[in-house]
């Protein structure tokens, strides 16, 4: 029994310069745990709801109320509880909030506290977080998905596709996958500059490009891989996050870049053509969250060779993951702790993916901080894949660099997941 002595909330800042919630948990033993809530921009409607103050301060996005909930109601409810019983702590948080989407206390307040309790329990056990989570079960070092170009809601909608990323499952290690990615990132920077298409840096650190079409982004990414000296589709693959809920509703998809509208079938056909033309290994949210039938058709068409990932569709909800796996809407689930709001529910979503025989990616949000909890979740829970944004900016490199440390520390005990992480056969 490792009793919680105190819970404290603190208002800190995220990578977009927005306030966010930090929670600090101190146990009777003196062990301390601390964690910070991230924040999304392209959010699914089914997500746990961040509590924001409204009004005019910081465009209504202040978190004074959420922080006060941590210091007040949450601290009072958790004091004296056993920190090593994460499920009971999380159940207490869910019951205290009393709403389906954690609207009353705030998903941001609840996830920060849930993660801080986890850290405190690991510290109390004298274990690094990943080992506390693994409990002796097998671990793998995950394959990273790394952004090269940012678009959609993360770059003023300059491009429809939200993330143009690369994956290197054929690398021998996580470190080598990062090495290849860095070469591609800088080759892309040079190419954009030479062709006058540089616009700046997107929210997750990727280049914010001036493309005329989405295909131009794909062409430029292939060229960047080649310029970096790698073979596209062998040493370096392409992954996309379409984030289609951002421009699609009721079966209509509005491509702002090309000023045309597609129905669900035409959207599918366009992406099937992309899969045929480009070395694409993974596509996230190809259709909108209100278009499960589109997901089903798309996965039926390409799921044998492409990972089809549900983000806004699944919102890290264990029931949705189970249902989507059963109906073959996707073959991979994105796992973001703050989408569901507690560590226990996040683990349940990952276990639902495992039980449904689909793959999983532990993912950051577009609004992030130096918090590295998710790197430990990805390894300790053996998720196989890890998505954190680009290879620049401290809130991103904090996680990549933590994974480098874990890979070094686990040498001989955990191998790089490579192709084993993917739900498709090596192509
Ligand atoms: P978000 O984007 O954090 O803005 O939701 C990340 C993603 O869509 O995967
Ligand atoms: Zn996404």
Short mmCIF file of C-alpha atoms and ligand atoms in Angstrom, two decimals:
data_model
loop_
_atom_site.label_atom_id
_atom_site.label_comp_id
_atom_site.label_asym_id
_atom_site.label_seq_id
_atom_site.Cartn_x
_atom_site.Cartn_y
_atom_site.Cartn_z
CA UNK A 1 0.00 0.00 0.00
CA UNK A 2 1.59 3.22 -1.16
CA UNK A 3 -0.74 5.96 -0.03
CA UNK A 4 -1.24 9.21 -1.91
CA UNK A 5 -0.35 12.07 0.44
CA UNK A 6 -1.04 15.02 -1.86
CA UNK A 7 -2.07 15.99 -5.39
CA UNK A 8 -1.18 19.39 -6.78
CA UNK A 9 -2.12 21.09 -10.05
CA UNK A 10 0.06 23.59 -11.87
CA UNK A 11 -0.56 25.73 -14.94
CA UNK A 12 2.32 25.27 -17.42
CA UNK A 13 2.78 25.88 -21.18
CA UNK A 14 2.63 23.72 -24.28
CA UNK A 15 4.43 23.86 -27.62
CA UNK A 16 1.79 26.13 -29.16
CA UNK A 17 2.16 28.65 -26.34
CA UNK A 18 -1.14 27.55 -24.77
CA UNK A 19 -1.63 26.92 -21.05
CA UNK A 20 -1.93 23.30 -20.01
CA UNK A 21 -2.26 21.23 -16.82
CA UNK A 22 0.61 19.67 -14.89
CA UNK A 23 -0.16 17.36 -11.98
CA UNK A 24 2.22 16.46 -9.17
CA UNK A 25 1.48 13.53 -6.88
CA UNK A 26 3.39 12.91 -3.65
CA UNK A 27 3.08 9.60 -1.81
CA UNK A 28 3.34 8.99 1.93
CA UNK A 29 6.68 7.29 1.22
CA UNK A 30 7.98 10.55 -0.30
CA UNK A 31 7.91 9.22 -3.89
CA UNK A 32 6.91 11.89 -6.41
CA UNK A 33 5.21 11.62 -9.81
CA UNK A 34 4.64 14.43 -12.28
CA UNK A 35 2.98 14.62 -15.70
CA UNK A 36 1.62 17.18 -18.17
CA UNK A 37 -1.52 16.94 -20.34
CA UNK A 38 -0.99 17.45 -24.10
CA UNK A 39 -3.61 19.01 -26.41
CA UNK A 40 -4.91 18.20 -29.87
CA UNK A 41 -5.92 20.53 -32.72
CA UNK A 42 -7.62 18.07 -35.08
CA UNK A 43 -9.73 16.42 -32.43
CA UNK A 44 -12.29 13.65 -32.71
CA UNK A 45 -15.74 14.56 -31.43
CA UNK A 46 -15.70 11.48 -29.20
CA UNK A 47 -12.59 12.56 -27.27
CA UNK A 48 -12.38 13.28 -23.57
CA UNK A 49 -13.08 17.01 -23.37
CA UNK A 50 -10.39 19.44 -22.24
CA UNK A 51 -11.75 21.95 -19.74
CA UNK A 52 -10.91 25.46 -20.98
CA UNK A 53 -11.95 28.62 -19.20
CA UNK A 54 -13.52 30.47 -22.12
CA UNK A 55 -13.62 34.26 -22.04
CA UNK A 56 -10.94 36.41 -23.61
CA UNK A 57 -7.73 35.45 -21.79
CA UNK A 58 -5.48 33.40 -24.09
CA UNK A 59 -8.30 33.19 -26.62
CA UNK A 60 -10.48 31.36 -24.11
CA UNK A 61 -7.97 28.52 -23.71
CA UNK A 62 -6.81 29.12 -20.15
CA UNK A 63 -6.93 26.16 -17.74
CA UNK A 64 -7.39 27.88 -14.37
CA UNK A 65 -10.56 25.86 -13.68
CA UNK A 66 -8.95 22.52 -14.61
CA UNK A 67 -5.95 23.27 -12.38
CA UNK A 68 -8.32 24.23 -9.55
CA UNK A 69 -10.12 20.90 -10.01
CA UNK A 70 -6.81 19.07 -9.50
CA UNK A 71 -6.02 21.04 -6.35
CA UNK A 72 -9.56 20.81 -5.03
CA UNK A 73 -11.96 17.96 -5.76
CA UNK A 74 -9.44 15.54 -7.27
CA UNK A 75 -6.86 15.98 -4.49
CA UNK A 76 -9.56 15.45 -1.86
CA UNK A 77 -10.84 12.29 -3.57
CA UNK A 78 -7.42 10.69 -4.06
CA UNK A 79 -5.77 11.48 -0.73
CA UNK A 80 -5.12 8.23 1.19
CA UNK A 81 -5.71 5.99 -1.86
CA UNK A 82 -3.24 3.30 -2.95
CA UNK A 83 -1.18 4.71 -5.83
CA UNK A 84 -0.08 1.24 -6.93
CA UNK A 85 -3.71 0.37 -7.78
CA UNK A 86 -3.92 2.43 -10.97
CA UNK A 87 -7.26 0.92 -12.00
CA UNK A 88 -8.91 1.90 -8.69
CA UNK A 89 -7.45 5.42 -8.89
CA UNK A 90 -8.72 5.83 -12.45
CA UNK A 91 -12.14 4.42 -11.54
CA UNK A 92 -12.34 6.98 -8.74
CA UNK A 93 -11.46 9.79 -11.19
CA UNK A 94 -14.11 8.61 -13.67
CA UNK A 95 -16.76 8.33 -10.94
CA UNK A 96 -15.86 11.72 -9.48
CA UNK A 97 -16.19 13.38 -12.89
CA UNK A 98 -19.48 11.63 -13.59
CA UNK A 99 -19.76 12.54 -17.30
CA UNK A 100 -19.12 10.39 -20.38
CA UNK A 101 -16.37 12.63 -21.75
CA UNK A 102 -14.81 13.94 -18.53
CA UNK A 103 -16.32 17.33 -19.22
CA UNK A 104 -16.90 18.32 -15.62
CA UNK A 105 -13.39 17.99 -14.17
CA UNK A 106 -11.73 18.22 -17.60
CA UNK A 107 -10.00 15.47 -19.57
CA UNK A 108 -6.83 17.55 -19.27
CA UNK A 109 -7.03 17.57 -15.45
CA UNK A 110 -7.87 13.86 -15.27
CA UNK A 111 -5.16 12.56 -17.64
CA UNK A 112 -2.45 14.68 -15.98
CA UNK A 113 -3.38 13.23 -12.57
CA UNK A 114 -3.74 9.66 -13.89
CA UNK A 115 -0.26 9.82 -15.45
CA UNK A 116 1.27 11.50 -12.39
CA UNK A 117 -0.09 8.70 -10.14
CA UNK A 118 1.49 6.16 -12.50
CA UNK A 119 4.87 7.93 -12.26
CA UNK A 120 4.62 8.12 -8.47
CA UNK A 121 3.86 4.40 -8.20
CA UNK A 122 6.85 3.55 -10.43
CA UNK A 123 9.12 5.82 -8.39
CA UNK A 124 7.86 4.21 -5.19
CA UNK A 125 8.64 0.75 -6.59
CA UNK A 126 12.13 2.04 -7.47
CA UNK A 127 11.56 1.17 -11.13
CA UNK A 128 11.84 3.09 -14.38
CA UNK A 129 8.37 3.66 -15.77
CA UNK A 130 8.71 1.29 -18.75
CA UNK A 131 9.71 -1.60 -16.45
CA UNK A 132 6.93 -0.83 -13.98
CA UNK A 133 4.48 -1.08 -16.90
CA UNK A 134 5.99 -4.19 -18.52
CA UNK A 135 5.88 -6.24 -15.30
CA UNK A 136 8.38 -8.68 -16.80
CA UNK A 137 6.43 -9.20 -20.04
CA UNK A 138 8.26 -8.99 -23.42
CA UNK A 139 9.05 -5.54 -24.78
CA UNK A 140 10.03 -4.24 -28.21
CA UNK A 141 11.48 -0.89 -29.24
CA UNK A 142 8.83 0.72 -31.47
CA UNK A 143 9.08 1.76 -35.11
CA UNK A 144 8.87 5.56 -35.30
CA UNK A 145 6.53 7.41 -37.66
CA UNK A 146 8.12 10.80 -38.23
CA UNK A 147 6.67 13.88 -39.89
CA UNK A 148 8.49 15.56 -42.79
CA UNK A 149 5.74 17.95 -44.01
CA UNK A 150 2.89 19.28 -41.88
CA UNK A 151 -0.46 20.39 -43.26
CA UNK A 152 -4.15 20.45 -42.38
CA UNK A 153 -5.07 22.01 -39.06
CA UNK A 154 -1.37 22.14 -38.15
CA UNK A 155 -0.34 24.46 -40.96
CA UNK A 156 -3.21 26.84 -41.71
CA UNK A 157 -4.72 24.20 -44.02
CA UNK A 158 -2.12 25.06 -46.65
CA UNK A 159 -2.26 21.37 -47.66
CA UNK A 160 -5.27 19.06 -47.11
CA UNK A 161 -3.18 16.11 -45.86
CA UNK A 162 -2.22 16.76 -42.24
CA UNK A 163 0.98 14.69 -42.02
CA UNK A 164 3.42 13.46 -44.63
CA UNK A 165 5.60 11.09 -42.61
CA UNK A 166 8.27 8.46 -43.09
CA UNK A 167 8.70 5.02 -41.53
CA UNK A 168 11.75 2.76 -41.65
CA UNK A 169 10.71 -0.72 -40.50
CA UNK A 170 13.71 -2.16 -42.37
CA UNK A 171 16.15 -0.27 -40.14
CA UNK A 172 18.15 -2.41 -37.73
CA UNK A 173 17.35 -0.14 -34.80
CA UNK A 174 15.29 2.82 -33.67
CA UNK A 175 18.48 4.90 -33.78
CA UNK A 176 19.07 3.97 -37.40
CA UNK A 177 15.45 4.82 -38.30
CA UNK A 178 16.01 8.31 -36.84
CA UNK A 179 19.29 8.67 -38.76
CA UNK A 180 17.56 7.91 -42.06
CA UNK A 181 14.70 10.27 -41.21
CA UNK A 182 17.02 13.15 -40.38
CA UNK A 183 18.70 12.80 -43.80
CA UNK A 184 15.28 12.83 -45.50
CA UNK A 185 14.13 15.84 -43.45
CA UNK A 186 17.14 17.90 -44.51
CA UNK A 187 16.99 16.73 -48.13
CA UNK A 188 13.35 17.92 -48.10
CA UNK A 189 14.43 21.27 -46.65
CA UNK A 190 16.95 21.77 -49.45
CA UNK A 191 14.46 20.71 -52.14
CA UNK A 192 11.77 23.06 -50.83
CA UNK A 193 14.21 25.93 -50.77
CA UNK A 194 15.54 25.24 -54.27
CA UNK A 195 11.99 25.14 -55.66
CA UNK A 196 10.73 28.17 -53.72
CA UNK A 197 8.20 26.22 -51.68
CA UNK A 198 9.44 26.88 -48.15
CA UNK A 199 6.85 28.57 -45.92
CA UNK A 200 7.94 27.83 -42.37
CA UNK A 201 7.50 25.22 -39.66
CA UNK A 202 4.20 23.44 -38.91
CA UNK A 203 2.87 22.68 -35.41
CA UNK A 204 4.68 19.36 -35.04
CA UNK A 205 7.99 20.63 -36.43
CA UNK A 206 7.69 19.45 -40.05
CA UNK A 207 8.19 21.78 -42.99
CA UNK A 208 5.14 23.94 -43.76
CA UNK A 209 5.20 23.72 -47.53
CA UNK A 210 3.57 25.62 -50.37
CA UNK A 211 2.23 22.75 -52.48
CA UNK A 212 -0.32 23.14 -55.28
CA UNK A 213 -1.72 19.62 -54.80
CA UNK A 214 -1.47 16.81 -52.26
CA UNK A 215 0.27 14.72 -54.93
CA UNK A 216 2.99 17.35 -55.15
CA UNK A 217 3.69 16.65 -51.47
CA UNK A 218 3.96 12.93 -52.20
CA UNK A 219 6.24 13.56 -55.20
CA UNK A 220 8.48 15.82 -53.16
CA UNK A 221 8.68 13.30 -50.35
CA UNK A 222 9.76 10.54 -52.76
CA UNK A 223 12.37 12.91 -54.22
CA UNK A 224 13.60 13.79 -50.72
CA UNK A 225 14.04 10.10 -49.85
CA UNK A 226 16.03 9.60 -53.07
CA UNK A 227 18.13 12.75 -52.56
CA UNK A 228 18.96 11.49 -49.09
CA UNK A 229 20.42 8.40 -50.76
CA UNK A 230 17.72 5.90 -49.80
CA UNK A 231 15.44 3.64 -51.82
CA UNK A 232 11.77 4.62 -51.40
CA UNK A 233 9.66 1.62 -50.45
CA UNK A 234 12.67 -0.30 -49.20
CA UNK A 235 14.85 1.69 -46.82
CA UNK A 236 12.29 4.45 -46.27
CA UNK A 237 8.50 4.24 -46.63
CA UNK A 238 5.82 6.91 -46.67
CA UNK A 239 3.04 7.21 -44.08
CA UNK A 240 0.17 9.71 -44.23
CA UNK A 241 -2.27 11.11 -41.71
CA UNK A 242 -5.10 12.46 -43.84
CA UNK A 243 -7.06 13.62 -40.73
CA UNK A 244 -10.11 13.55 -43.04
CA UNK A 245 -12.59 14.48 -40.27
CA UNK A 246 -11.17 17.98 -40.65
CA UNK A 247 -12.47 18.45 -44.19
CA UNK A 248 -15.09 15.73 -44.57
CA UNK A 249 -18.63 15.39 -43.24
CA UNK A 250 -21.77 13.51 -44.31
CA UNK A 251 -19.83 11.67 -47.00
CA UNK A 252 -18.54 14.87 -48.68
CA UNK A 253 -14.85 15.72 -48.68
CA UNK A 254 -13.74 19.21 -49.56
CA UNK A 255 -10.18 19.40 -50.91
CA UNK A 256 -9.40 23.05 -50.26
CA UNK A 257 -6.15 22.98 -52.17
CA UNK A 258 -7.76 21.96 -55.43
CA UNK A 259 -11.15 23.52 -54.69
CA UNK A 260 -13.11 20.36 -55.41
CA UNK A 261 -15.41 18.11 -53.48
CA UNK A 262 -15.31 14.30 -53.49
CA UNK A 263 -17.79 11.76 -52.20
CA UNK A 264 -16.59 8.90 -50.01
CA UNK A 265 -16.02 6.51 -52.93
CA UNK A 266 -14.07 9.08 -54.93
CA UNK A 267 -11.97 9.87 -51.86
CA UNK A 268 -11.21 6.14 -51.51
CA UNK A 269 -10.34 5.84 -55.19
CA UNK A 270 -7.95 8.80 -54.98
CA UNK A 271 -6.09 7.20 -52.07
CA UNK A 272 -6.04 3.78 -53.73
CA UNK A 273 -4.30 5.48 -56.67
CA UNK A 274 -1.81 7.02 -54.24
CA UNK A 275 -1.12 3.59 -52.76
CA UNK A 276 -0.50 2.21 -56.25
CA UNK A 277 1.77 5.08 -57.27
CA UNK A 278 3.74 5.84 -54.12
CA UNK A 279 5.58 3.68 -51.55
CA UNK A 280 2.91 4.21 -48.89
CA UNK A 281 2.93 1.87 -45.91
CA UNK A 282 0.40 3.50 -43.57
CA UNK A 283 -2.62 5.82 -43.90
CA UNK A 284 -4.33 7.30 -40.84
CA UNK A 285 -7.90 8.64 -40.83
CA UNK A 286 -8.33 8.28 -44.62
CA UNK A 287 -12.03 9.02 -44.14
CA UNK A 288 -13.95 11.11 -41.65
CA UNK A 289 -15.06 9.90 -38.22
CA UNK A 290 -18.70 9.83 -39.41
CA UNK A 291 -17.87 7.54 -42.37
CA UNK A 292 -17.20 4.04 -40.97
CA UNK A 293 -18.50 2.49 -44.19
CA UNK A 294 -15.83 4.42 -46.11
CA UNK A 295 -13.21 3.05 -43.70
CA UNK A 296 -14.52 -0.47 -44.26
CA UNK A 297 -14.34 -0.17 -48.04
CA UNK A 298 -10.90 1.40 -47.96
CA UNK A 299 -9.49 -1.26 -45.62
CA UNK A 300 -11.02 -4.00 -47.77
CA UNK A 301 -9.31 -2.48 -50.82
CA UNK A 302 -5.80 -1.85 -49.47
CA UNK A 303 -5.57 -3.35 -45.97
CA UNK A 304 -3.54 -6.34 -47.13
CA UNK A 305 -0.62 -4.09 -48.02
CA UNK A 306 -1.23 -0.81 -46.19
CA UNK A 307 -1.74 -0.13 -42.50
CA UNK A 308 -5.08 1.70 -42.12
CA UNK A 309 -5.08 3.62 -38.85
CA UNK A 310 -8.07 4.91 -36.89
CA UNK A 311 -7.52 8.08 -34.86
CA UNK A 312 -10.62 10.35 -34.74
CA UNK A 313 -12.71 7.26 -35.58
CA UNK A 314 -11.58 5.37 -32.46
CA UNK A 315 -10.50 8.11 -30.00
CA UNK A 316 -8.61 5.49 -27.93
CA UNK A 317 -11.97 4.12 -26.76
CA UNK A 318 -11.67 0.37 -25.98
CA UNK A 319 -15.24 -0.37 -27.15
CA UNK A 320 -14.76 1.47 -30.41
CA UNK A 321 -11.44 -0.31 -31.00
CA UNK A 322 -13.05 -3.72 -30.40
CA UNK A 323 -15.95 -2.89 -32.72
CA UNK A 324 -13.70 -1.48 -35.48
CA UNK A 325 -11.42 -4.52 -35.39
CA UNK A 326 -14.41 -6.88 -35.59
CA UNK A 327 -15.97 -4.98 -38.51
CA UNK A 328 -12.55 -4.60 -40.22
CA UNK A 329 -12.89 -0.81 -40.44
CA UNK A 330 -9.14 -0.44 -39.79
CA UNK A 331 -6.17 -2.68 -39.16
CA UNK A 332 -4.45 -0.37 -36.68
CA UNK A 333 -5.49 1.78 -33.71
CA UNK A 334 -3.85 5.06 -32.77
CA UNK A 335 -3.42 5.26 -28.98
CA UNK A 336 -3.42 8.73 -27.37
CA UNK A 337 -3.89 8.74 -23.56
CA UNK A 338 -5.56 12.15 -23.43
CA UNK A 339 -8.20 11.13 -25.96
CA UNK A 340 -9.78 8.79 -23.42
CA UNK A 341 -8.51 10.44 -20.25
CA UNK A 342 -6.99 7.78 -17.98
CA UNK A 343 -4.06 5.37 -18.12
CA UNK A 344 -6.27 2.35 -17.36
CA UNK A 345 -8.61 3.11 -20.26
CA UNK A 346 -5.64 3.77 -22.56
CA UNK A 347 -4.22 0.34 -21.73
CA UNK A 348 -7.66 -1.20 -22.29
CA UNK A 349 -7.74 0.38 -25.78
CA UNK A 350 -4.32 -1.10 -26.57
CA UNK A 351 -5.41 -4.49 -25.23
CA UNK A 352 -8.55 -4.26 -27.39
CA UNK A 353 -6.30 -3.73 -30.42
CA UNK A 354 -4.19 -6.76 -29.46
CA UNK A 355 -7.29 -8.90 -28.88
CA UNK A 356 -8.75 -7.78 -32.23
CA UNK A 357 -5.44 -8.67 -33.93
CA UNK A 358 -4.82 -5.17 -35.23
CA UNK A 359 -1.65 -3.14 -34.74
CA UNK A 360 -1.25 -0.06 -32.53
CA UNK A 361 0.67 3.20 -32.49
CA UNK A 362 1.25 5.17 -29.30
CA UNK A 363 0.95 8.81 -30.33
CA UNK A 364 1.62 12.33 -29.10
CA UNK A 365 -0.66 15.33 -29.79
CA UNK A 366 0.06 18.42 -31.87
CA UNK A 367 0.19 20.48 -28.65
CA UNK A 368 2.94 18.85 -26.59
CA UNK A 369 5.48 19.45 -23.85
CA UNK A 370 8.73 17.97 -22.55
CA UNK A 371 6.69 15.17 -20.90
CA UNK A 372 8.06 11.77 -22.03
CA UNK A 373 5.46 9.45 -20.47
CA UNK A 374 4.29 8.10 -23.84
CA UNK A 375 7.79 6.84 -24.74
CA UNK A 376 7.58 4.56 -21.69
CA UNK A 377 4.02 3.49 -22.53
CA UNK A 378 5.11 2.52 -26.06
CA UNK A 379 7.94 0.30 -24.75
CA UNK A 380 6.43 -0.97 -21.49
CA UNK A 381 3.16 -1.93 -23.19
CA UNK A 382 4.97 -3.30 -26.24
CA UNK A 383 2.89 -1.25 -28.68
CA UNK A 384 5.28 -1.67 -31.61
CA UNK A 385 4.94 1.82 -33.12
CA UNK A 386 5.44 5.39 -31.92
CA UNK A 387 4.32 8.71 -33.51
CA UNK A 388 5.50 12.01 -32.08
CA UNK A 389 5.68 14.57 -34.92
CA UNK A 390 8.84 15.68 -36.67
CA UNK A 391 12.50 15.32 -35.79
CA UNK A 392 12.78 18.97 -34.74
CA UNK A 393 11.50 20.99 -31.74
CA UNK A 394 12.19 20.10 -28.13
CA UNK A 395 8.75 18.71 -27.29
CA UNK A 396 9.28 16.15 -30.09
CA UNK A 397 12.97 15.39 -29.53
CA UNK A 398 12.28 14.93 -25.79
CA UNK A 399 10.36 11.78 -26.75
CA UNK A 400 12.65 10.53 -29.55
CA UNK A 401 15.70 11.04 -27.34
CA UNK A 402 14.05 9.23 -24.43
CA UNK A 403 13.42 6.32 -26.80
CA UNK A 404 17.10 6.34 -27.79
CA UNK A 405 17.96 6.03 -24.09
CA UNK A 406 15.50 3.16 -23.67
CA UNK A 407 16.87 1.36 -26.74
CA UNK A 408 20.40 1.65 -25.34
CA UNK A 409 19.32 0.57 -21.88
CA UNK A 410 17.37 -2.43 -23.17
CA UNK A 411 20.08 -3.67 -25.55
CA UNK A 412 19.89 -7.47 -25.56
CA UNK A 413 16.49 -7.41 -23.78
CA UNK A 414 14.21 -5.68 -26.29
CA UNK A 415 14.66 -5.75 -30.06
CA UNK A 416 13.58 -3.10 -32.58
CA UNK A 417 10.06 -4.13 -33.63
CA UNK A 418 10.70 -3.49 -37.34
CA UNK A 419 8.26 -5.26 -39.67
CA UNK A 420 6.76 -7.26 -36.79
CA UNK A 421 4.92 -4.11 -35.68
CA UNK A 422 2.94 -3.84 -38.90
CA UNK A 423 -0.32 -5.61 -39.83
CA UNK A 424 0.82 -6.09 -43.43
CA UNK A 425 3.30 -8.41 -45.04
CA UNK A 426 6.62 -6.97 -46.08
CA UNK A 427 6.32 -5.53 -49.58
P1 LIG B 1 -3.88 16.42 -33.05
O1 LIG B 1 -3.16 15.73 -34.28
O2 LIG B 1 -3.05 16.18 -31.85
O3 LIG B 1 -3.95 17.86 -33.45
O4 LIG B 1 -5.23 15.77 -32.93
C1 LIG B 1 -2.47 14.53 -34.23
C2 LIG B 1 -3.10 13.50 -35.11
O5 LIG B 1 -4.10 13.77 -35.82
O6 LIG B 1 -2.64 12.35 -35.13
ZN1 LIG B 2 -4.37 11.68 -36.65
#
